[in-house]
Short mmCIF file of C-alpha atoms and ligand atoms in Angstrom, two decimals:
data_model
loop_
_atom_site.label_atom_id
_atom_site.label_comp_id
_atom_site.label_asym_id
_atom_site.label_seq_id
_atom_site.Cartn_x
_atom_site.Cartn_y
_atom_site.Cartn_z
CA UNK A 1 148.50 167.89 167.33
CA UNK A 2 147.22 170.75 169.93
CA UNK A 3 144.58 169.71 172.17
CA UNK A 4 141.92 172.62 170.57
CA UNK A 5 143.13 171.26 167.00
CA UNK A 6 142.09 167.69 168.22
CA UNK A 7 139.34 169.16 169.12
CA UNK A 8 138.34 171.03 165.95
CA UNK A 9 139.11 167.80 164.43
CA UNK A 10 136.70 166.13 165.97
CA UNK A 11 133.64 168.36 165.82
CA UNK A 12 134.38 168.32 162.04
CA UNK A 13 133.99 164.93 161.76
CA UNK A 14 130.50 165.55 163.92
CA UNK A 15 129.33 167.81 161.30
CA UNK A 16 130.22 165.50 158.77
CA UNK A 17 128.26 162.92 160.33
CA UNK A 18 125.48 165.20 161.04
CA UNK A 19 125.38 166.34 157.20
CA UNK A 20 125.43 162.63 155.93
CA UNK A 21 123.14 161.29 158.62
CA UNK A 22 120.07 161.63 156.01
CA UNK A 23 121.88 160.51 153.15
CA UNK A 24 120.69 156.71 151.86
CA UNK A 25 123.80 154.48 151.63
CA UNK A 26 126.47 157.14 153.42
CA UNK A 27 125.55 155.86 156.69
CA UNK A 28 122.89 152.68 158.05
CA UNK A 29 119.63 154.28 157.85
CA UNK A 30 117.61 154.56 161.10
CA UNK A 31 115.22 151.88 161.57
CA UNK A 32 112.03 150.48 163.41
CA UNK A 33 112.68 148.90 166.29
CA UNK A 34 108.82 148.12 166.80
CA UNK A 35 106.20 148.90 169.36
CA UNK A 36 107.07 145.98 171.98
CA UNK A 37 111.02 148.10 172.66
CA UNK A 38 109.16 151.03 174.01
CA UNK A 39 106.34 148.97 175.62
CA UNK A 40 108.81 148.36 178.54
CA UNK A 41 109.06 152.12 179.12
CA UNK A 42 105.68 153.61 178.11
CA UNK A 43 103.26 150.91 179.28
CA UNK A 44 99.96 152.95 179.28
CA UNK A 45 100.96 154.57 175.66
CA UNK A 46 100.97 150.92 174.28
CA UNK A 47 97.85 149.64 175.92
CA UNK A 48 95.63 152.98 174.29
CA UNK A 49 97.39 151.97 170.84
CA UNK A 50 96.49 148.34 171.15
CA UNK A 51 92.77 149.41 171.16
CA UNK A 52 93.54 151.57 167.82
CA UNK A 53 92.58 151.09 164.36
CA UNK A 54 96.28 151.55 163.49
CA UNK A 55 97.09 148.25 165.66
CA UNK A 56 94.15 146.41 164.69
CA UNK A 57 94.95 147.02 161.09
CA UNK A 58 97.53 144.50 161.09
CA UNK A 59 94.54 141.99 161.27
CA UNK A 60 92.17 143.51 159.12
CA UNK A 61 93.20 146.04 156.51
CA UNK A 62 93.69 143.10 154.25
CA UNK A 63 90.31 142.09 154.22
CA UNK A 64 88.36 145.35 153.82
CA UNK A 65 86.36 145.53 151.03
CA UNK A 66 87.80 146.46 147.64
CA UNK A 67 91.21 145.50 148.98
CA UNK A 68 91.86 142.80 146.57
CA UNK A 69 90.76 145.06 143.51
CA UNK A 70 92.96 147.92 144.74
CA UNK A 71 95.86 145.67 144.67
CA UNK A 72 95.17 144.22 141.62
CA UNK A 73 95.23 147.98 140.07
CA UNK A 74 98.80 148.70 141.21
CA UNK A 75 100.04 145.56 140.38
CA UNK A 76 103.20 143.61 142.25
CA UNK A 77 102.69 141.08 145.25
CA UNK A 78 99.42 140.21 145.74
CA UNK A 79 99.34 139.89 149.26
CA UNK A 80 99.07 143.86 151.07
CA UNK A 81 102.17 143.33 153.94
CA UNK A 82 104.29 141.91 150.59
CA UNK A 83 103.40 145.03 148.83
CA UNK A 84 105.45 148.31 149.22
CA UNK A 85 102.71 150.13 147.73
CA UNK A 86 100.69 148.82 150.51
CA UNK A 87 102.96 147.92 153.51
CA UNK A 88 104.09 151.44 153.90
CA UNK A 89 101.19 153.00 155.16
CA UNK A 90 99.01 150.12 156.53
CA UNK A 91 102.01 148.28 158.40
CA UNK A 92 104.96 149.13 160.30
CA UNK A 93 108.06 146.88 160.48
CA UNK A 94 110.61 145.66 163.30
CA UNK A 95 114.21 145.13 163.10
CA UNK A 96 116.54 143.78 165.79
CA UNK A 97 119.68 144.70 165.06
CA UNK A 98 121.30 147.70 162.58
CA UNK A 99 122.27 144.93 159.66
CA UNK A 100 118.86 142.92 160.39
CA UNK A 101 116.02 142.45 158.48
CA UNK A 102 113.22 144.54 158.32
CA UNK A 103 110.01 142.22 158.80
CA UNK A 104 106.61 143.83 158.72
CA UNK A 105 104.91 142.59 162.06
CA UNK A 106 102.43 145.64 163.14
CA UNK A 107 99.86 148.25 161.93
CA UNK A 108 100.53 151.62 161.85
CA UNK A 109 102.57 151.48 165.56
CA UNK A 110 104.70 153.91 167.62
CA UNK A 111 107.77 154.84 165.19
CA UNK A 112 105.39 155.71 162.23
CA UNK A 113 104.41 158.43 163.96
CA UNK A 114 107.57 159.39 166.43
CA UNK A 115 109.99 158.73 163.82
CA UNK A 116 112.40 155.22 163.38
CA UNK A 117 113.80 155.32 166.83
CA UNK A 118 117.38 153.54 166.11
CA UNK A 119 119.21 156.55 166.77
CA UNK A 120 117.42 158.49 169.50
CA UNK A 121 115.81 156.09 171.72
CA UNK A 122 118.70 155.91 174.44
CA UNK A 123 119.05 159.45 173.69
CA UNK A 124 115.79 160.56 174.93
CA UNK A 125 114.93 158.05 178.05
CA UNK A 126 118.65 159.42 179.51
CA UNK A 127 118.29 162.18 182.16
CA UNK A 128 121.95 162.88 182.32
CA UNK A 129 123.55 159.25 183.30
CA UNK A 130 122.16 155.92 185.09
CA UNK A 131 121.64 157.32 188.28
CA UNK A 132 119.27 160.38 187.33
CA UNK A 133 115.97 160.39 188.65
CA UNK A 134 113.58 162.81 186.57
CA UNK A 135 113.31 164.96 189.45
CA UNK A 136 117.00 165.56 189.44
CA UNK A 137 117.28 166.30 185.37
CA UNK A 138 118.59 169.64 185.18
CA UNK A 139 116.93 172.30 182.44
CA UNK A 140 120.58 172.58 180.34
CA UNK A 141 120.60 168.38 180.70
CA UNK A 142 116.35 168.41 179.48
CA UNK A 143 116.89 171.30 176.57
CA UNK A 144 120.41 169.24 175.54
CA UNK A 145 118.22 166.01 175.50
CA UNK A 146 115.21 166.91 173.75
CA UNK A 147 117.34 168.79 171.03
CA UNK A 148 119.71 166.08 170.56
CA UNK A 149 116.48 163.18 170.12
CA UNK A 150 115.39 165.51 167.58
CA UNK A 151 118.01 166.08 165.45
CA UNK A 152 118.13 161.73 165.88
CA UNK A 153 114.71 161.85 164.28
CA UNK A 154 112.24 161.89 167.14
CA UNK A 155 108.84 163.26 166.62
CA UNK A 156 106.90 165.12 168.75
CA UNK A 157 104.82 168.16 170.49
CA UNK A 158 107.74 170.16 170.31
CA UNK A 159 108.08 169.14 166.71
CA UNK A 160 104.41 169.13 165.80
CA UNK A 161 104.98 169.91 162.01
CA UNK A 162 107.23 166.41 161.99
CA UNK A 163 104.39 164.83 163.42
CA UNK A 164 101.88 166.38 161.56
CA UNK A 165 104.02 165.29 158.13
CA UNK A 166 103.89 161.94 158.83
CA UNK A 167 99.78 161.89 159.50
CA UNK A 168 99.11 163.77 156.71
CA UNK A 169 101.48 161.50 154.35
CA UNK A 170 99.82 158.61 155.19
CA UNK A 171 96.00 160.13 155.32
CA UNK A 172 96.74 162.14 152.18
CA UNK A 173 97.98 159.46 149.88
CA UNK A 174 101.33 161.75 149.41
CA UNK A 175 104.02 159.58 150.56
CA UNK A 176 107.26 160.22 148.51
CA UNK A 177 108.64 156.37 147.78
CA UNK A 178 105.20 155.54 146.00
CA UNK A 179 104.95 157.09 142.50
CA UNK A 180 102.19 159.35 141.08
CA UNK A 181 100.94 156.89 139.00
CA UNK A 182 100.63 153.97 141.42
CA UNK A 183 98.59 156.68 143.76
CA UNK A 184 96.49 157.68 140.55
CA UNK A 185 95.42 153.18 140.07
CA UNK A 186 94.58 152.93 143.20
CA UNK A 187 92.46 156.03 143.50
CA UNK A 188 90.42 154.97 140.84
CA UNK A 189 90.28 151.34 141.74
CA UNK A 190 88.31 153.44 144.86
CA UNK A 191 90.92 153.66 147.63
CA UNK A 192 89.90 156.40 149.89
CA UNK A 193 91.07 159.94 150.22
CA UNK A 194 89.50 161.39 153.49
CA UNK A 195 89.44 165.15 152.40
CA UNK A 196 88.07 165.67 156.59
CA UNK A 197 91.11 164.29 157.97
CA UNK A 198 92.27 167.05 160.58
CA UNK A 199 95.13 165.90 163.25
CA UNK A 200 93.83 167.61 166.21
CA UNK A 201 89.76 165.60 165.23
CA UNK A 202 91.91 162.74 165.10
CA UNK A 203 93.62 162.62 167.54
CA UNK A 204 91.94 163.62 170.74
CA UNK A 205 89.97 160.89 170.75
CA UNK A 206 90.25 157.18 171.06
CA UNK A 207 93.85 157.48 169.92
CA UNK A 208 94.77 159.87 173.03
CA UNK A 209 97.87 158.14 174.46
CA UNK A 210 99.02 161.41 176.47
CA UNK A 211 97.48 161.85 180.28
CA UNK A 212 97.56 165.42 179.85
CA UNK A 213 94.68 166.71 178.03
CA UNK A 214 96.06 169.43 175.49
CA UNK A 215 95.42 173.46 176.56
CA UNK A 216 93.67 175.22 173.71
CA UNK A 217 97.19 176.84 172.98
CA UNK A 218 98.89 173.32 171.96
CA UNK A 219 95.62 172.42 170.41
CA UNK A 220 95.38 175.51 168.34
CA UNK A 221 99.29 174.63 167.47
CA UNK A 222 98.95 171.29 166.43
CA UNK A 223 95.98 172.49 164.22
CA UNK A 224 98.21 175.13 162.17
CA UNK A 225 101.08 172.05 161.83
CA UNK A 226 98.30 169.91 160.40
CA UNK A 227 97.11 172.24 157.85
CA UNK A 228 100.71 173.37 157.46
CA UNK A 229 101.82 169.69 156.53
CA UNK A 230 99.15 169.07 154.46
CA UNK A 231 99.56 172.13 152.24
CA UNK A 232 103.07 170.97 151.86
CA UNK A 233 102.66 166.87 151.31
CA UNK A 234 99.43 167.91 148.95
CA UNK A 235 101.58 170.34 146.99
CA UNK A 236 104.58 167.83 146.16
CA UNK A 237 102.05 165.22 145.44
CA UNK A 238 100.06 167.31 142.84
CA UNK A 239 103.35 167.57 140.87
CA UNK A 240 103.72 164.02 141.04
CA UNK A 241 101.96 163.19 137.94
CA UNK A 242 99.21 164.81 135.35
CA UNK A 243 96.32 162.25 136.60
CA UNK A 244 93.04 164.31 136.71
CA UNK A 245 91.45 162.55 139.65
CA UNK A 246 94.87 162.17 141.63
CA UNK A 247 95.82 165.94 141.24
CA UNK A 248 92.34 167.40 141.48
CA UNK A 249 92.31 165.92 145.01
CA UNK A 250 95.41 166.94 146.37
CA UNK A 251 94.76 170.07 144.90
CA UNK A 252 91.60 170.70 146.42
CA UNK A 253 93.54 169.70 150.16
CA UNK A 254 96.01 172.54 149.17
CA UNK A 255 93.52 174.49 148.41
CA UNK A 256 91.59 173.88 151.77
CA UNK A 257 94.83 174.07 153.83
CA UNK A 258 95.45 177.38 152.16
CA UNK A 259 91.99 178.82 153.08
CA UNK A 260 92.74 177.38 156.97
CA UNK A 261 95.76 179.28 156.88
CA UNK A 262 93.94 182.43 155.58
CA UNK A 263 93.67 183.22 159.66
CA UNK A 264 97.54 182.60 160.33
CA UNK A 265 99.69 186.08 159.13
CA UNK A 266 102.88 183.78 159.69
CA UNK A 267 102.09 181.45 157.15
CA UNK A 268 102.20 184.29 154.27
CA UNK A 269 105.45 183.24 152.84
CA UNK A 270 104.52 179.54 153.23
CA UNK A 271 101.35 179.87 151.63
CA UNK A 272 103.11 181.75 148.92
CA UNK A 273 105.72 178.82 148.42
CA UNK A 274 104.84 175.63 149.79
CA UNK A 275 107.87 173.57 151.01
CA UNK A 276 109.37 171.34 154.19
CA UNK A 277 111.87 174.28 154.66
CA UNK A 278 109.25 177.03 154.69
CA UNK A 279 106.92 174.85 157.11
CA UNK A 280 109.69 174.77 159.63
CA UNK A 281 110.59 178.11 159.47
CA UNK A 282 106.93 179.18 159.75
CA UNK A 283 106.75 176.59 162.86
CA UNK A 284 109.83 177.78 164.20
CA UNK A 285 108.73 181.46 163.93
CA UNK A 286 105.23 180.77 165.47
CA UNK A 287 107.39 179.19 169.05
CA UNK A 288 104.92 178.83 171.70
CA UNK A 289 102.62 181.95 170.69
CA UNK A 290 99.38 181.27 171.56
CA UNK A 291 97.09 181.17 168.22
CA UNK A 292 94.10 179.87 169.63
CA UNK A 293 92.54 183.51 168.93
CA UNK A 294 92.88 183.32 165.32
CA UNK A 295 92.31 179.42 164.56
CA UNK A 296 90.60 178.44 167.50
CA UNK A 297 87.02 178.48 166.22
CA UNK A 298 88.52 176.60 163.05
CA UNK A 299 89.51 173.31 165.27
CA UNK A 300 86.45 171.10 164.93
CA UNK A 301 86.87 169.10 168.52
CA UNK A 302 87.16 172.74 170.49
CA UNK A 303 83.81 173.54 168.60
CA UNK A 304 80.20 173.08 170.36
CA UNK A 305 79.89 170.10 167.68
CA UNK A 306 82.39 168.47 169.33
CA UNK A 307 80.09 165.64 171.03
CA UNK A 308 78.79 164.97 167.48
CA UNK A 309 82.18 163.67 166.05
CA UNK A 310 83.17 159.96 166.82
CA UNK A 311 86.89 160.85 166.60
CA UNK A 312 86.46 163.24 169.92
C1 HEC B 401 114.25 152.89 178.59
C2 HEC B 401 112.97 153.50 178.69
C3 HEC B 401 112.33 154.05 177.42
C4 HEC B 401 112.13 153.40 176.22
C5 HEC B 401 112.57 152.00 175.83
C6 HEC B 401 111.40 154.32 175.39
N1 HEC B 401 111.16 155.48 176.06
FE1 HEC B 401 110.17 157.11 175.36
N2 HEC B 401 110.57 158.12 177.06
C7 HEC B 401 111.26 157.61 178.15
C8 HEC B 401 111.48 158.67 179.11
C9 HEC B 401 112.20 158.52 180.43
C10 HEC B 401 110.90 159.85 178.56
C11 HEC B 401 110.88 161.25 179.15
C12 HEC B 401 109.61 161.54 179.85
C13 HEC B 401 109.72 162.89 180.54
O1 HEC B 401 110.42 162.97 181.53
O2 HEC B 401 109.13 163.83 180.05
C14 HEC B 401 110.32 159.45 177.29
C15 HEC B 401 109.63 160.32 176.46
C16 HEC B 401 109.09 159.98 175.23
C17 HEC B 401 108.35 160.86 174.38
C18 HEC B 401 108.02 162.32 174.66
C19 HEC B 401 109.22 163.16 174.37
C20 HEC B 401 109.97 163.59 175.59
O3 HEC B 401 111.19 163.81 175.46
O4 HEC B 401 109.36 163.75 176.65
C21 HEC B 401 107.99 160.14 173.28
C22 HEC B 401 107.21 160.64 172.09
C23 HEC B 401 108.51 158.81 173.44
N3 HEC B 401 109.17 158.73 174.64
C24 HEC B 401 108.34 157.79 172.55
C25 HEC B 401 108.96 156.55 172.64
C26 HEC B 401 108.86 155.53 171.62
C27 HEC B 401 108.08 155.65 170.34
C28 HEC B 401 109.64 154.48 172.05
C29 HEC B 401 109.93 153.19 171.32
C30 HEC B 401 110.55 153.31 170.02
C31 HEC B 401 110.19 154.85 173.34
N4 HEC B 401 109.77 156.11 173.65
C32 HEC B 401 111.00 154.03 174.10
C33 HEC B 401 111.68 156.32 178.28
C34 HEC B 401 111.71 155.36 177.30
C1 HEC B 402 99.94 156.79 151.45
C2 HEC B 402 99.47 155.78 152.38
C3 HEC B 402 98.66 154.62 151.85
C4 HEC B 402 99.04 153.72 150.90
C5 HEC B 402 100.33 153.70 150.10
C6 HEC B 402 97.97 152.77 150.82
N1 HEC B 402 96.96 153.10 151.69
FE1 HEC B 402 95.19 152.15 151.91
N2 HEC B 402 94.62 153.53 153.30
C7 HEC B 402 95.42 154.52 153.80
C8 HEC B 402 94.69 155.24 154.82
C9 HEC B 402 95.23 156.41 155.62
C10 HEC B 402 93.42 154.64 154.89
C11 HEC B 402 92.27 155.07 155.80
C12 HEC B 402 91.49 156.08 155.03
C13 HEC B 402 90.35 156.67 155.78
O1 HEC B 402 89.69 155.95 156.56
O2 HEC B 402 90.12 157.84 155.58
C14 HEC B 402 93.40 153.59 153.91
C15 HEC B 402 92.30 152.78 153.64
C16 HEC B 402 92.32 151.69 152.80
C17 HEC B 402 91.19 150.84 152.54
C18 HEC B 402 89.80 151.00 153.12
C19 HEC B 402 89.80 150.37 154.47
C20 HEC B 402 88.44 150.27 155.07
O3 HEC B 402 88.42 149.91 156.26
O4 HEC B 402 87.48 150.55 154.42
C21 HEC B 402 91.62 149.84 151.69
C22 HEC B 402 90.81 148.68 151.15
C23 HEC B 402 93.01 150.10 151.41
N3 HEC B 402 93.41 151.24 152.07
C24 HEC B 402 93.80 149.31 150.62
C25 HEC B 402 95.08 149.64 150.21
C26 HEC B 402 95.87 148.82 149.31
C27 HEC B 402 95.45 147.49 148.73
C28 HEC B 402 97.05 149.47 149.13
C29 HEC B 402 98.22 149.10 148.27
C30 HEC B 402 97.95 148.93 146.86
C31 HEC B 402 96.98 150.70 149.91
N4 HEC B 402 95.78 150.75 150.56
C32 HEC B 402 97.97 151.66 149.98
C33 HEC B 402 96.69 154.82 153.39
C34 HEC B 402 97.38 154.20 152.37
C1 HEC B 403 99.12 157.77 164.96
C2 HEC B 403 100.31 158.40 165.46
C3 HEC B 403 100.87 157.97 166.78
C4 HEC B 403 101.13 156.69 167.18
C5 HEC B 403 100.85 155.40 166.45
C6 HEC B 403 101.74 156.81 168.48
N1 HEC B 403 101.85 158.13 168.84
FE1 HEC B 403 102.64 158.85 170.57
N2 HEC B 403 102.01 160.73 170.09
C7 HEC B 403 101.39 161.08 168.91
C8 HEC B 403 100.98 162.45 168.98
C9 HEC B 403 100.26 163.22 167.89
C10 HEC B 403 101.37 162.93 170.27
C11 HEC B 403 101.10 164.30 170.89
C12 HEC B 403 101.69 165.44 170.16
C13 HEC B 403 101.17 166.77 170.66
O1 HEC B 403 100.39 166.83 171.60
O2 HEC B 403 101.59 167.74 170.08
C14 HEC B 403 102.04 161.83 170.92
C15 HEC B 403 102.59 161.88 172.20
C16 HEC B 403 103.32 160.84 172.77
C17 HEC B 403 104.05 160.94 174.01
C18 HEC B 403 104.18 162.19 174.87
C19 HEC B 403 103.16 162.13 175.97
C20 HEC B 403 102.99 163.44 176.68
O3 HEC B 403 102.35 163.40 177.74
O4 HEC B 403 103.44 164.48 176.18
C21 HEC B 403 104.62 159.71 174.25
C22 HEC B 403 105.46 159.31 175.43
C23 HEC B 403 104.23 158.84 173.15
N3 HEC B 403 103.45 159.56 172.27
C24 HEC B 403 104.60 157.53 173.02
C25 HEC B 403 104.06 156.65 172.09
C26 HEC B 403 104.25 155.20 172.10
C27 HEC B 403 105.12 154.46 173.09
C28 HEC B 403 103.54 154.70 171.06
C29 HEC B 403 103.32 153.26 170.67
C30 HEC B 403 102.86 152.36 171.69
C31 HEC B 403 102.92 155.84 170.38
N4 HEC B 403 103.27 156.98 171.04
C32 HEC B 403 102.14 155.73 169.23
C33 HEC B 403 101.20 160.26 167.82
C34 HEC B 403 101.32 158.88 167.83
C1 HEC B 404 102.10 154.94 158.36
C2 HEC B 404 100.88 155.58 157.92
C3 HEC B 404 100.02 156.28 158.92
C4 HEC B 404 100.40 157.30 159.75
C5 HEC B 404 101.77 157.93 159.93
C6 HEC B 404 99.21 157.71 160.45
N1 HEC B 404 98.15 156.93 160.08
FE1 HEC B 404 96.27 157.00 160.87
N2 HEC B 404 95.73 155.40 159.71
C7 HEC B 404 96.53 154.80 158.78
C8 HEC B 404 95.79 153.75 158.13
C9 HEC B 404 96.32 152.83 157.04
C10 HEC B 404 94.49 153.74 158.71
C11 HEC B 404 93.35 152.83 158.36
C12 HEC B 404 93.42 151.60 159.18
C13 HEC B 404 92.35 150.62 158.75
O1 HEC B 404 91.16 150.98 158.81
O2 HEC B 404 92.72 149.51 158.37
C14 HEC B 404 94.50 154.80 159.73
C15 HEC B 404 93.42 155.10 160.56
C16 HEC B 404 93.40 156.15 161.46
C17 HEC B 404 92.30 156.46 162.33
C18 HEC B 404 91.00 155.69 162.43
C19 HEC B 404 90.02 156.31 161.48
C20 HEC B 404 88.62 155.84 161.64
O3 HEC B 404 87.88 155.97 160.65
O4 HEC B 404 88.25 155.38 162.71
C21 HEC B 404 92.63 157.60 163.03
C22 HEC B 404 91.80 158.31 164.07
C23 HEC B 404 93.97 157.99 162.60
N3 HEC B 404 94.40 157.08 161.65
C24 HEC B 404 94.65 159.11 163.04
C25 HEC B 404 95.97 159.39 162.73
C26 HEC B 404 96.70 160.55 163.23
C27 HEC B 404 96.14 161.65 164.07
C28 HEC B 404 97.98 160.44 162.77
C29 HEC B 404 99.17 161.30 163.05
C30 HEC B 404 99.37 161.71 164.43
C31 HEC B 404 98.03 159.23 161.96
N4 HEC B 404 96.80 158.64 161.94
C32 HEC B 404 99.17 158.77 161.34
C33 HEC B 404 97.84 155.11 158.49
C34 HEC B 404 98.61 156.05 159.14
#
């Protein structure tokens, strides 16, 4: 065979990969590796999340009130890190090796929120071989990296509606491996539902883990991806099943996502259909414009009540 058919060849079979890579069963699915493997590397970003709810949680989220009774409603293991209906949104797990076991260990910790880091964590820490400094990175080497640790899954600022997806799952009881029905039991057993919950009010705060304090621009941005994801994770989970209480509440964060969009003219065809693919595009369009003009007054922490929240 030709050298440029060899060639060919070959970046067929990457596209092959690349199409299968989210398929269950095609290929090992990424995993958690857990907190402690990027601990080595981001030292400061673990000691802010060790003073979190999300790593206290491990400890405690088992014996808030009403836990038992919730539970009890959904029905399975009665213990919450046994539970699937549980475990995936109050723990996080850590796995060694790619045919190793799973074991839930943590609260909510580093990957829930950047994404199972299997496949992109040597990808991302690599400036272009062992011996490059930072300094010495150059831009085709830094766009190359940060492209190829997303497409491995990596979540981000430069991916804030990935991000954003994964808050608002969690916080808007619309995560797709637990079924309508389970969500509607454990609503009415009296789980919460925090209708308030906005990324940028909860995130600036105690959970901070960046040094950089965000410009009103990337502020403004991460905003529009919150109320962007949760107009999407709402709308898929008010089709999930007919129960009043369950679908009158993620209807009502549609709804309220909707109105917050009101100010964004991108987010017209979005608003009109509601999906993952229509989110990114939106994102994609909106680049690095700066929208603080339009939803800047919206963003409860850049507001003059901003010393009044506890999340700030
Ligand atoms: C071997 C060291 C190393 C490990 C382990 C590591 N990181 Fe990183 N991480 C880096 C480096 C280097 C950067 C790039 C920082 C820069 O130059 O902007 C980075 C950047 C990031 C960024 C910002 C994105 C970017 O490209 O700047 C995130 C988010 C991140 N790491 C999360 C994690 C998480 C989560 C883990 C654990 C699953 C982890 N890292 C493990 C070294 C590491
Ligand atoms: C879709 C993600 C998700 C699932 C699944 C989930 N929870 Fe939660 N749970 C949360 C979030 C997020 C909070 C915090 C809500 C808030 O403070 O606004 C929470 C809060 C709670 C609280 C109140 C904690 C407190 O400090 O008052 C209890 C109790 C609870 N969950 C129990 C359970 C039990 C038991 C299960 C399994 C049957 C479960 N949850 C499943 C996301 C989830
Ligand atoms: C609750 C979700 C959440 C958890 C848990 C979390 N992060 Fe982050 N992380 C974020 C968000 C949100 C950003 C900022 C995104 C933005 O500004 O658009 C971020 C930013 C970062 C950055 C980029 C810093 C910079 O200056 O740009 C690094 C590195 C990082 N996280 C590492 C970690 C590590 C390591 C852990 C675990 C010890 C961790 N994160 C836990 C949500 C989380
Ligand atoms: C894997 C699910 C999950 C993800 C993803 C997640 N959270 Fe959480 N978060 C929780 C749970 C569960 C709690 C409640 C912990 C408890 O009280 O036991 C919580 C609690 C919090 C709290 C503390 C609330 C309080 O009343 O003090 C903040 C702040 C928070 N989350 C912000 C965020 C932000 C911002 C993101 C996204 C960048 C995010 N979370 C992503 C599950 C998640």
């Amino acid at each position: 065979m030709s050298a440029p058919s060899i060639r060919r060849l070959a970046l067929l079979a990457a596209m092959v990969i690349m199409a299968f890579a989210g398929t269950p069963g095609v290929m090992a699915e990424p995993y958690f590796q857990g907190p402690k493997s990027c601990e080595e590397c981001h030292k400061d970003e673990y000691k802010v999340w060790g003073e979190t709810k999300h790593f206290k949680a491990y400890r405690t989220a088992h014996k808030a009130k009403d836990a038992k009774k919730i539970v009890a409603a959904v029905g399975g293991k009665k213990n919450m890190k046994r539970n699937k209906s549980c475990s995936v949104c109050h723990y996080s797990t850590e796995q060694k090796k790619p045919d190793g076991k799973a074991k839930v260990k943590y609260g909510p910790s580093c990957e829930s929120c950047h994404g199972a880091s299997s496949d992109w964590e040597v990808i991302h820490s690599d400036y272009g071989g062992k011996n490059v400094k930072r300094e010495n990175e150059t831009q085709d080497h830094k766009v190359k990296r940060i492209a190829d640790s997303f497409a491995a899954g990596l979540a981000w600022a430069s991916s804030s509606y990935e991000i954003a997806a994964k808050c608002m799952k969690c916080h808007g009881l619309a995560r797709s491996e637990i079924s309508g029905g389970a969500f509607a039991k454990m609503l009415e057993a009296g789980h919460p539902i925090n209708q308030s919950f906005e990324i940028v009010m909860f995130s600036q705060g105690k959970m901070r883990h960046w040094l950089k304090e965000r410009s009103p621009a990337q502020l403004s941005k991460l905003f529009v991806a919150g109320q962007v994801a949760k107009l999407v994770s709402a709308t898929e989970a008010a089709a999930k099943t007919e129960d009043a209480q369950y679908k009158a509440a993620q209807m009502k964060r549609a709804a309220d996502a909707k109105a917050a969009l009101q100010a964004v003219p991108q987010a017209a065809a979005l608003i009109a259909t509601p999906s993952e693919g229509n989110a990114r595009k939106m994102m994609q369009t909106i680049g690095q414009q700066d929208l603080s003009g339009q939803v800047g007054g919206q963003i409860p922490c850049a507001g003059p009540d901003k010393e009044n929240l506890k999340q700030c």
